[in-house]
Amino acid sequence: MGLLHPDRLFPAYPVSRDLARALYGAVQGLPIISPHGHTDPAWYATDAAFPDPAQLFVTPDHYVFRMLASQGVPLTALGVPRADGGPTETDGRKIWRLFAAHYHLFRGTPSRLWLDHAFETIFGFDQRLSSANADDYYDRIAEALQTSAFRPRALFKRFNIEVIATTDSALDDLAHHQTIRASGWKGRVVPTYRPDSVVDPDFPGFAANVAQLGALTGEDTQSWTGYLNAHRSRRAFFKSMGATATDHGHATARTEDLPPADAAALFARILTGHATADEADAFRGQMLTETARMSLDDGLVLQLHPGSRRNHSATVMAQFGRDKGFDIPGRTDYVTALRPLLNAVGMEPSLTIILFTLDETAYARELAPLAGAYPALKLGPPWWFHDSPEGMRRFREMTTETAGFYNTVGFNDDTRAFLSIPARHDMARRVDCAWLADLVTTGRLDREEAFELAPDLAYGLAKAAYRL
Amino acid sequence: MGLLHPDRLFPAYPVSRDLARALYGAVQGLPIISPHGHTDPAWYATDAAFPDPAQLFVTPDHYVFRMLASQGVPLTALGVPRADGGPTETDGRKIWRLFAAHYHLFRGTPSRLWLDHAFETIFGFDQRLSSANADDYYDRIAEALQTSAFRPRALFKRFNIEVIATTDSALDDLAHHQTIRASGWKGRVVPTYRPDSVVDPDFPGFAANVAQLGALTGEDTQSWTGYLNAHRSRRAFFKSMGATATDHGHATARTEDLPPADAAALFARILTGHATADEADAFRGQMLTETARMSLDDGLVLQLHPGSRRNHSATVMAQFGRDKGFDIPGRTDYVTALRPLLNAVGMEPSLTIILFTLDETAYARELAPLAGAYPALKLGPPWWFHDSPEGMRRFREMTTETAGFYNTVGFNDDTRAFLSIPARHDMARRVDCAWLADLVTTGRLDREEAFELAPDLAYGLAKAAYRL
Amino acid sequence: MGLLHPDRLFPAYPVSRDLARALYGAVQGLPIISPHGHTDPAWYATDAAFPDPAQLFVTPDHYVFRMLASQGVPLTALGVPRADGGPTETDGRKIWRLFAAHYHLFRGTPSRLWLDHAFETIFGFDQRLSSANADDYYDRIAEALQTSAFRPRALFKRFNIEVIATTDSALDDLAHHQTIRASGWKGRVVPTYRPDSVVDPDFPGFAANVAQLGALTGEDTQSWTGYLNAHRSRRAFFKSMGATATDHGHATARTEDLPPADAAALFARILTGHATADEADAFRGQMLTETARMSLDDGLVLQLHPGSRRNHSATVMAQFGRDKGFDIPGRTDYVTALRPLLNAVGMEPSLTIILFTLDETAYARELAPLAGAYPALKLGPPWWFHDSPEGMRRFREMTTETAGFYNTVGFNDDTRAFLSIPARHDMARRVDCAWLADLVTTGRLDREEAFELAPDLAYGLAKAAYRL
């Protein structure tokens, strides 16, 4: 029977479903533009085989292991490495069996749709994963991973990826990217400039990071001017390696636009290591505006991903470190927060700032009105917890009427899970086609317009907005 | 083929659609009650021809020009007047062509449905506006506007408007309203008392406005008692000219109910021009409660429209002034904010306070519980960014179960765009009929009840709530 | 024709409806687990006849009388007792006629569905209540209430209630529960430990309550240790009477985890009666964490019901007292507020904390991410204003994709209205079956999985989560 319903995520009513299916048919085969994500460039550089099934699907994926953790499965039983280097499960088959025994937890979640998509379309399974078939799954996947067809570059081609962006520290030497470019392989993998470690005074090792930024660029990063020049220098390097965008993961969307002397003084204060929490926050906000000004000069697209309260569980942070499924969204204000930046550069049509949110209440109230007015602003797709069928639907329902389609930028998969990439884009394409079909069947859009919009949402808008 | 789908905004499934269509059939021809809006009373007073198509559809409509601005079109290219009197486009045809070339931006927006409705039902177009037919559109509209059938009074009749309210400054002499009444024309146009300029200490020219309020009424507006009496006097004048309501556009819903001596002292402090921001805010809040008390006496309906962060872009404000599409909603609290006013007058069944919101999160959490309890409160229809099919649907879904239908007040078009009025009421009627049809087909309401409710939502509730 | 549509709350489209109906068929007859509610244990202890129809359906039900109040009906006309003992209507038939004359106000509300369900399935009516049949309704209900089949225990059996929890003050002697257990009646009625009156310094009579807590337990509740021990003692007593849960109705979700000496000092400060508002709030927060620690020891499930701004109308509070329909929800933060408690005990898989909310914006943004990570957290069903078809649907749409189904706990009726219990569970079962059917028809869930989930949502999850 198969794991995947051929008409999944389309409306149930046949007239609407038929149209959704037709629209999807027109975009299903388009190449994947993946302008924002977290896959490891080493995969494409070395083209080594992926390790065992558990290391591929369970242990590194916080979407997966947090769900099992929420039902009492210890993270160590899933092989998550301990911060103190203490014992954690290393037997891939044991981890896989535990995962299979809890697979019902994912009912109704996008993870389930992503996993099933990979299991069926990449590995050919047609029975739902369960304890009964856990070993069969494990064996077949493990075997496949040893073959050349399942190496990263082969999958890249099979997935029809036109371009993928990784996310890289401002201090990264982009060695893997260098290797990829030198290798003669045709796959297009570009870096993204992510300067959190040298912009956020609360980032572990901030002072050392700023010093390293100076060393890398030959700039005096103890001076405000030198520090800004160092950013410009690294951005130019990233751009030379194919980057078209920067990314910023602040806790809030706060921006500042201080007079230069005040900004320099704030930076000096930050460097003392004795800045207050509010000064640190103001500095992050100032740097967003500085970054936007640099984007005006060098054309890099600015992505802002605010709103995650990172490392919510002190216990999990102490035992396992960052990115372990315990980052929780919170309320995020955009209207007041973005005003300094927007007053500085918001009316610049040559600038592109892409806003994301973990707070859906901002869609209709703040983000669509802002993006529907300021030339520099565009709306990123539903992010993280909202990268799901219901979340995507809410995004369209709550932003389209005020911001339209053309102030949005298509889809981001935003993932570390390479094998989920086709599934995620497929989901977005289906949900968008369903939305377009509903607009047509309720007389809000012409059929011809829907066929023009579908490829824009699946492909064109992302390519244009990210300048790829 | 036509621009408008005859079953637009109805459910796709035939059983539901047939019922929605039948319900709509029962209300489609009802007269328009327009109890809140911003059309210019001069139109009805002078009955002059509207100027060219661009001046009618593009240049004065911030829904329209902000969408083009968001994609980089300069406001000056659309003829928006500059605050400094500098050059702006004056060639209507050039503006129209620019508008036509960007018409695809409105796909999926209510503006598109409103514009198409006017184009088809008023001007007879049946091909979607585009660069290809821009001149044809322009010529045909321009020609029509010169004929008597397209004068304001003729359109008023054609639109089947039973009564329309304008919004007028407390300092307005209502000369146009006087002219209308003296003219013998039968159209019913009533003013609305909008005292922001004499109530909000941050309003430009506040002190002079208060002085003018005194001059107009013969009251000493430098004293608290005289100031309040001056309001009473102006309200009586507005009421004598047909007004049934007041309107208040504060940034928040804050209210205060200070003891009279404290209120007088606060007013004195405000008059010094040295009040703090919080004192100014407290004064606005005190005046809402004073206004509610006046409404208890004179029967004027109090409308509260909080939540807009006005003039978000300092650049646009400096170059083009107010109301240029850069008013952005923000979070709005009602529960704590309204408590002083509600403790003063909320249990009075003879008082009507109509609440609006730009923060949809308040619908189910705050507004429906408040309106579902306090006799004085009713819920205004979805406002501004939420005056859209999805917005209207969310309003019904999030308020009906707690507040019912009878604590709502029908539809407001709230528009300056005269030609969009039939389209807006038509949209509301269709969306409400679709909602009623869905309630019936899912067994939550009887068919007979839906046929009783549909005309209430389209006509009766507005007329009753606004005492028109 | 009947008052109830047999397919109410199912999707309109036949394929989806047929599946929803089949799923519902599989759960319709399951016993009712009612793990949280406010029925009076005296009913089951004494098994006395309910008084007249007005006293059964109108006067004690704040869902009902607040809707009439919102349209100007005085609470005294509905028989609501006055706090000062002054006159209130006592003629049940007059109250009933007033209720019947306003029954149209409930169109589109869950109250209407609950009432009609009781009228049809318990009393056999098939014409909608109105002024015309008000007396007939009154007479037939009054007559039925005098018969043995309408006594509480008979209805308990007829309603197929497997177990029901009441909510009881920490100071309650549970005499009615003692009577029930001693009576030999087989109905399972268990208490719930609700310590607000001895935990919230702002609760009327707090000091006396704490003293009484000491007297009841023989502990020195003037010392921090004694006070905590007194709670442990009462919890043990409640547990011995069948309790499996505690319940906490704080205004916010604030928690604290102070060092023991600081907590003791805070308690001492609270006992002085001179604590600040913030100290009182901190103490409530500290007690949530203490309570969670006690739950780790004794296994009682902790329920947290934050977010209601109680007694919003000072007028109504003064005239009629608490619980009169004027409790209004407000914004509620969970992410920051719960962190101290979660850092203390959130990773304990043996602990169950069930979170409720009156702020739906927290579903997708905060609650689902928290419950989808912390082993100790589960999500309670939609509460109070959100215990409605649309509210239930939003709950599933906004929590399932992140938290799945197994971090939710089935349905609570949360009611004082005994006769509404079957209606409320029926509504939840129908809405959940409709949601499951939609997931299946849109290819997000297998049919077999839906048939496994439906009884879990209707019965199994509540029983397991509440350890009943």
mmCIF file of C-alpha atoms in Angstrom, chain A residues 13 16 331-336 338-339 342-343 347 349 359 361 364-366 368-378 393-394 397-398 400-407 435 439-446 449 452-453 456, chain B residues 1 3 5 7-14 17 66-67 69-72 75 104-105 107-110 112-113 128 309-316 325-332 358-361 385-386 388-391 394:
data_model
loop_
_atom_site.group_PDB
_atom_site.id
_atom_site.type_symbol
_atom_site.label_atom_id
_atom_site.label_comp_id
_atom_site.label_asym_id
_atom_site.label_seq_id
_atom_site.Cartn_x
_atom_site.Cartn_y
_atom_site.Cartn_z
ATOM 1 C CA TYR A 13 -13.363 17.734 -1.818
ATOM 2 C CA SER A 16 -10.520 21.324 -5.023
ATOM 3 C CA ARG A 331 6.452 36.226 22.348
ATOM 4 C CA THR A 332 8.261 38.445 19.863
ATOM 5 C CA ASP A 333 7.583 42.085 19.110
ATOM 6 C CA TYR A 334 8.524 43.387 15.690
ATOM 7 C CA VAL A 335 6.744 46.708 15.387
ATOM 8 C CA THR A 336 8.624 48.615 18.039
ATOM 9 C CA LEU A 338 12.469 46.958 14.151
ATOM 10 C CA ARG A 339 11.710 50.661 14.008
ATOM 11 C CA LEU A 342 13.624 50.486 9.381
ATOM 12 C CA ASN A 343 14.007 54.209 9.868
ATOM 13 C CA MET A 347 12.749 52.317 2.459
ATOM 14 C CA PRO A 349 14.368 48.996 -2.478
ATOM 15 C CA ASP A 359 5.398 33.792 17.215
ATOM 16 C CA THR A 361 0.520 36.053 16.401
ATOM 17 C CA ALA A 364 -1.353 39.221 10.581
ATOM 18 C CA ARG A 365 -0.776 41.854 13.234
ATOM 19 C CA GLU A 366 2.799 42.934 12.571
ATOM 20 C CA ALA A 368 2.314 41.275 7.002
ATOM 21 C CA PRO A 369 1.607 44.982 7.591
ATOM 22 C CA LEU A 370 5.353 45.692 7.809
ATOM 23 C CA ALA A 371 6.281 43.643 4.745
ATOM 24 C CA GLY A 372 3.257 45.029 2.939
ATOM 25 C CA ALA A 373 4.680 48.541 3.293
ATOM 26 C CA TYR A 374 8.484 48.634 3.611
ATOM 27 C CA PRO A 375 10.347 47.898 0.365
ATOM 28 C CA ALA A 376 13.277 46.327 2.219
ATOM 29 C CA LEU A 377 11.197 43.732 4.058
ATOM 30 C CA LYS A 378 10.053 40.299 2.953
ATOM 31 C CA ARG A 393 -1.629 27.052 6.085
ATOM 32 C CA ARG A 394 -1.843 29.551 8.917
ATOM 33 C CA GLU A 397 -4.105 32.598 5.700
ATOM 34 C CA MET A 398 -2.658 35.264 7.960
ATOM 35 C CA THR A 400 -1.524 36.843 2.100
ATOM 36 C CA GLU A 401 -4.382 39.285 2.442
ATOM 37 C CA THR A 402 -2.126 42.073 3.691
ATOM 38 C CA ALA A 403 1.281 41.290 2.179
ATOM 39 C CA GLY A 404 0.236 39.360 -0.913
ATOM 40 C CA PHE A 405 2.373 36.578 -2.364
ATOM 41 C CA TYR A 406 5.179 38.706 -3.715
ATOM 42 C CA ASN A 407 6.396 39.905 -0.346
ATOM 43 C CA TRP A 435 -4.044 26.891 -0.678
ATOM 44 C CA LEU A 439 -8.465 30.370 -3.462
ATOM 45 C CA VAL A 440 -9.544 29.385 -6.960
ATOM 46 C CA THR A 441 -12.472 27.221 -5.904
ATOM 47 C CA THR A 442 -13.743 29.987 -3.638
ATOM 48 C CA GLY A 443 -13.505 32.555 -6.415
ATOM 49 C CA ARG A 444 -10.608 34.560 -5.024
ATOM 50 C CA LEU A 445 -8.082 33.814 -7.753
ATOM 51 C CA ASP A 446 -8.190 32.767 -11.372
ATOM 52 C CA GLU A 449 -3.077 32.949 -11.884
ATOM 53 C CA GLU A 452 1.539 31.218 -12.496
ATOM 54 C CA LEU A 453 1.906 31.458 -8.720
ATOM 55 C CA ASP A 456 6.852 31.064 -8.017
ATOM 56 C CA MET B 1 -16.019 35.541 -18.462
ATOM 57 C CA LEU B 3 -13.871 39.436 -13.195
ATOM 58 C CA HIS B 5 -16.894 34.493 -9.676
ATOM 59 C CA ASP B 7 -20.026 32.008 -5.990
ATOM 60 C CA ARG B 8 -16.944 33.722 -4.659
ATOM 61 C CA LEU B 9 -16.304 33.340 -0.942
ATOM 62 C CA PHE B 10 -18.828 30.536 -0.594
ATOM 63 C CA PRO B 11 -17.731 27.051 0.515
ATOM 64 C CA ALA B 12 -16.615 24.747 -2.274
ATOM 65 C CA TYR B 13 -18.678 21.746 -1.250
ATOM 66 C CA PRO B 14 -22.018 21.930 -3.111
ATOM 67 C CA ARG B 17 -22.418 26.305 -1.224
ATOM 68 C CA ARG B 66 1.421 50.855 0.093
ATOM 69 C CA MET B 67 1.372 47.516 -1.738
ATOM 70 C CA ALA B 69 5.535 50.871 -2.337
ATOM 71 C CA SER B 70 6.366 47.543 -0.656
ATOM 72 C CA GLN B 71 7.728 46.387 -3.995
ATOM 73 C CA GLY B 72 9.836 49.469 -4.510
ATOM 74 C CA LEU B 75 5.067 57.039 -3.637
ATOM 75 C CA HIS B 104 -0.698 41.091 -9.934
ATOM 76 C CA LEU B 105 0.642 42.145 -6.523
ATOM 77 C CA ARG B 107 -3.576 38.534 -5.936
ATOM 78 C CA GLY B 108 -5.060 36.966 -2.841
ATOM 79 C CA THR B 109 -5.831 40.318 -1.204
ATOM 80 C CA PRO B 110 -9.201 41.909 -0.451
ATOM 81 C CA ARG B 112 -8.160 42.887 -5.509
ATOM 82 C CA LEU B 113 -11.699 41.726 -4.810
ATOM 83 C CA ARG B 128 -8.556 41.639 -15.568
ATOM 84 C CA ARG B 309 1.104 52.470 15.883
ATOM 85 C CA ARG B 310 0.734 55.481 13.624
ATOM 86 C CA ASN B 311 3.413 56.810 11.276
ATOM 87 C CA HIS B 312 5.817 53.930 11.838
ATOM 88 C CA SER B 313 8.213 55.168 9.173
ATOM 89 C CA ALA B 314 9.771 58.480 10.133
ATOM 90 C CA THR B 315 10.929 58.818 6.520
ATOM 91 C CA VAL B 316 7.474 58.488 5.053
ATOM 92 C CA GLY B 325 0.078 53.080 4.706
ATOM 93 C CA PHE B 326 2.723 53.031 7.399
ATOM 94 C CA ASP B 327 0.430 52.641 10.401
ATOM 95 C CA ILE B 328 1.270 49.254 11.879
ATOM 96 C CA PRO B 329 -0.795 47.328 14.442
ATOM 97 C CA GLY B 330 0.673 46.224 17.728
ATOM 98 C CA ARG B 331 -0.325 44.107 20.678
ATOM 99 C CA THR B 332 -3.313 45.542 22.493
ATOM 100 C CA LEU B 358 -6.075 45.236 15.233
ATOM 101 C CA ASP B 359 -4.844 42.449 17.507
ATOM 102 C CA GLU B 360 -6.785 39.316 16.625
ATOM 103 C CA THR B 361 -5.346 37.461 19.607
ATOM 104 C CA PHE B 385 -5.935 44.700 8.001
ATOM 105 C CA HIS B 386 -8.515 42.155 9.152
ATOM 106 C CA SER B 388 -10.833 40.501 4.579
ATOM 107 C CA PRO B 389 -12.361 37.081 3.947
ATOM 108 C CA GLU B 390 -9.901 35.225 6.185
ATOM 109 C CA GLY B 391 -10.048 37.977 8.779
ATOM 110 C CA ARG B 394 -11.410 34.301 12.071
#
